[in-house]
CSV table of C-alpha atoms in Angstrom, one decimal:
chain,number,residue,atom,x,y,z
I,28,MET,CA,107.4,95.8,99.8
I,29,LYS,CA,103.6,96.4,100.6
I,30,VAL,CA,102.8,99.7,100.0
I,31,ASN,CA,101.6,101.0,103.8
I,32,ASP,CA,105.4,99.1,105.5
I,33,ILE,CA,107.2,103.4,103.5
I,34,LEU,CA,103.6,105.4,102.8
I,35,THR,CA,102.4,107.8,105.2
I,36,HIS,CA,98.2,107.5,104.9
I,37,VAL,CA,95.1,108.7,105.9
I,38,ASP,CA,93.5,106.0,107.0
I,39,ASN,CA,96.5,106.4,109.5
I,40,ALA,CA,94.7,108.8,112.6
I,41,GLU,CA,98.5,109.8,113.3
I,42,ASP,CA,99.3,111.0,110.1
I,43,LEU,CA,96.7,112.7,108.4
I,44,PRO,CA,98.4,115.8,111.2
I,45,PHE,CA,101.0,115.2,109.0
I,46,LEU,CA,99.7,115.1,106.2
I,47,LYS,CA,97.8,118.2,106.8
I,48,SER,CA,100.5,120.4,107.7
I,49,LYS,CA,102.8,122.4,105.8
I,50,LEU,CA,106.3,121.0,105.4
I,51,PHE,CA,109.7,123.1,106.0
I,52,ASP,CA,111.9,124.2,103.9
I,53,VAL,CA,115.5,123.1,103.8
I,54,ASN,CA,117.7,126.4,105.0
I,55,MET,CA,119.2,126.5,101.6
I,56,ARG,CA,122.6,128.7,103.6
I,57,LEU,CA,122.5,125.7,105.8
I,58,PHE,CA,122.7,123.5,103.2
I,59,SER,CA,126.0,124.9,102.0
I,60,THR,CA,128.0,125.3,105.0
I,61,SER,CA,127.1,122.2,107.7
I,62,PHE,CA,128.3,119.2,106.5
I,63,SER,CA,125.9,117.3,108.9
I,64,TYR,CA,123.2,119.2,107.8
I,65,ARG,CA,123.8,118.6,104.2
I,66,ARG,CA,124.5,114.3,104.7
I,67,MET,CA,121.0,114.6,106.6
I,68,ILE,CA,118.9,116.5,103.6
I,69,LYS,CA,120.6,114.0,101.5
I,70,THR,CA,119.6,110.9,103.5
I,71,CYS,CA,116.2,112.0,103.4
I,72,CYS,CA,116.6,112.8,99.5
I,73,GLU,CA,117.5,109.0,99.2
I,74,LEU,CA,115.0,108.6,101.0
I,75,ILE,CA,112.2,109.8,98.9
I,76,LYS,CA,114.2,108.6,95.9
I,77,GLU,CA,113.8,104.4,97.2
I,78,ALA,CA,110.1,105.3,97.2
I,79,ALA,CA,109.7,106.6,94.3
I,80,LEU,CA,111.3,103.5,92.5
I,81,ILE,CA,110.3,100.3,94.8
I,82,PRO,CA,107.8,98.2,92.7
I,83,PHE,CA,105.4,97.7,95.7
I,84,GLU,CA,103.1,95.0,95.2
I,85,ASP,CA,99.8,96.2,96.1
I,86,TYR,CA,100.0,99.5,94.3
I,87,LYS,CA,101.1,101.0,90.8
I,88,LYS,CA,104.9,102.5,91.0
I,89,PRO,CA,104.6,106.1,91.5
I,90,HIS,CA,104.9,108.9,89.1
I,91,GLY,CA,106.1,111.3,92.4
I,92,MET,CA,107.4,111.1,95.7
I,93,SER,CA,107.2,113.9,98.4
I,94,GLY,CA,108.0,115.1,101.5
I,95,ALA,CA,104.7,114.5,103.5
I,96,ASN,CA,104.8,110.5,101.9
I,97,VAL,CA,107.7,109.4,103.2
I,98,GLY,CA,106.8,110.9,106.9
I,99,ILE,CA,109.8,113.4,106.7
I,100,PRO,CA,109.1,117.0,107.9
I,101,PHE,CA,111.3,118.9,104.8
I,102,ASN,CA,110.1,119.9,101.5
I,103,ILE,CA,111.0,117.5,99.0
I,104,ILE,CA,110.3,115.7,96.4
I,105,GLY,CA,111.0,113.2,94.0
I,106,ILE,CA,109.6,112.6,90.0
I,107,VAL,CA,110.2,110.1,88.4
I,108,ARG,CA,111.8,110.9,84.6
I,109,ASN,CA,111.6,108.1,81.5
I,110,ARG,CA,109.9,105.9,84.0
I,111,GLY,CA,109.3,102.8,82.3
I,112,LYS,CA,112.8,102.8,80.2
I,113,ASN,CA,115.9,100.9,81.4
I,114,SER,CA,117.3,105.1,82.3
I,115,GLU,CA,114.5,105.2,84.7
I,116,TYR,CA,115.2,107.3,87.3
I,117,CYS,CA,114.2,109.7,90.2
I,118,GLN,CA,115.3,114.5,89.6
I,119,ILE,CA,115.1,115.1,93.3
I,120,MET,CA,113.7,119.0,93.8
I,121,ILE,CA,114.3,121.0,97.0
I,122,ASN,CA,112.2,124.0,97.8
I,123,PRO,CA,110.7,123.1,95.0
I,124,LYS,CA,108.2,126.2,94.3
I,125,ILE,CA,105.6,126.9,91.9
I,126,LEU,CA,105.8,130.5,90.7
I,127,ARG,CA,103.4,130.9,88.1
I,128,LYS,CA,100.4,128.1,86.8
I,129,TYR,CA,98.9,129.1,83.7
I,130,GLY,CA,97.6,127.8,80.2
I,131,ASP,CA,94.7,126.0,80.4
I,132,LEU,CA,93.2,123.8,83.0
I,133,ALA,CA,92.8,120.5,81.8
I,134,GLU,CA,90.9,117.4,83.8
I,135,CYS,CA,94.0,114.7,85.2
I,136,GLU,CA,92.9,111.7,86.3
I,137,SER,CA,94.1,111.5,89.5
I,138,ASN,CA,94.9,109.2,92.5
I,139,CYS,CA,97.8,109.3,95.2
I,140,GLY,CA,99.8,107.0,97.7
I,141,SER,CA,98.3,108.8,101.1
I,142,ILE,CA,95.0,108.3,100.1
I,143,ARG,CA,94.4,105.5,98.8
I,144,LEU,CA,91.1,105.9,96.7
I,145,LYS,CA,89.1,102.3,95.1
I,146,LYS,CA,89.5,104.9,91.9
I,147,PRO,CA,91.2,107.7,90.6
I,148,ILE,CA,89.4,110.5,91.2
I,149,LYS,CA,88.8,113.9,88.3
I,150,VAL,CA,91.3,117.2,89.3
I,151,LYS,CA,92.0,120.3,87.1
I,152,ARG,CA,95.5,121.0,87.2
I,153,SER,CA,96.8,124.3,85.2
I,154,ASP,CA,98.7,122.5,81.5
I,155,LEU,CA,101.6,125.7,82.4
I,156,ILE,CA,103.3,125.8,85.1
I,157,ASP,CA,107.5,127.8,85.4
I,158,LEU,CA,108.7,125.7,88.9
I,159,MET,CA,111.5,127.0,90.6
I,160,TRP,CA,113.7,123.9,93.2
I,161,PHE,CA,117.2,123.5,94.0
I,162,ARG,CA,119.3,120.7,92.8
I,163,GLU,CA,120.7,117.4,95.4
I,164,SER,CA,124.5,119.5,94.4
I,165,GLY,CA,122.4,123.1,95.9
I,166,GLN,CA,122.4,124.3,92.9
I,167,LYS,CA,119.1,126.4,92.2
I,168,GLU,CA,117.1,125.9,88.8
I,169,ILE,CA,114.2,127.2,87.1
I,170,GLU,CA,112.5,126.6,84.1
I,171,SER,CA,109.7,127.9,82.5
I,172,ALA,CA,106.4,126.5,80.4
I,173,ILE,CA,107.0,122.9,81.9
I,174,GLY,CA,103.9,120.7,80.3
I,175,PRO,CA,101.3,120.3,79.4
I,176,SER,CA,102.2,117.1,80.9
I,177,GLU,CA,101.8,113.8,83.3
I,178,GLN,CA,105.2,115.7,84.3
I,179,SER,CA,103.5,119.0,85.7
I,180,PHE,CA,100.0,117.4,86.8
I,181,THR,CA,102.9,115.8,89.0
I,182,ILE,CA,104.9,118.1,90.1
I,183,GLN,CA,101.6,120.4,90.9
I,184,HIS,CA,100.7,117.4,93.4
I,185,GLU,CA,103.9,116.6,95.1
I,186,VAL,CA,103.9,120.2,95.7
I,187,ASP,CA,100.7,120.7,97.1
I,188,HIS,CA,101.7,117.5,99.0
I,189,ASN,CA,104.3,119.5,100.9
I,190,LEU,CA,101.4,122.6,101.7
I,191,GLY,CA,99.4,119.9,102.8
I,192,ILE,CA,96.7,119.5,100.5
I,193,LEU,CA,95.3,117.2,99.6
I,194,ILE,CA,93.8,115.6,96.0
I,195,THR,CA,90.4,115.6,98.6
I,196,ASP,CA,91.1,119.1,99.1
I,197,LEU,CA,90.8,120.1,95.2
């Protein structure tokens, strides 16, 4: 499968307004009370997981995936954990919100499946973040001092996507 088969991307003029728009938060009250709404959101989560873990023939495996990447309008991201190991999986975060960025600003090289840069660009990201999100079970999570690591940079990148911010905007 090719990356263009799944991901929204800047080269497609129709996708650009979507990639530059803030996505909708999942209504967690409806998620907990409405079977059909929950099923729809879980289907979106499965699509994000599949896209994050699929081996594309023309793009390296992503570290994360956002709703914007796969063309769904909801604030959901997937972060690949245990990359390259037998235990690799995609952790879904519904309505992720960075509560605080702190620590040093680190310069990291970043690329994006929605932009397809010829080579990664340097982006400054905070070393540490505090994050709030909901699990697929609906359980609220708050995690402090994520990082400094590639995972915290990936989370910041995917949250930016869902806010309509591309790495070329930074």
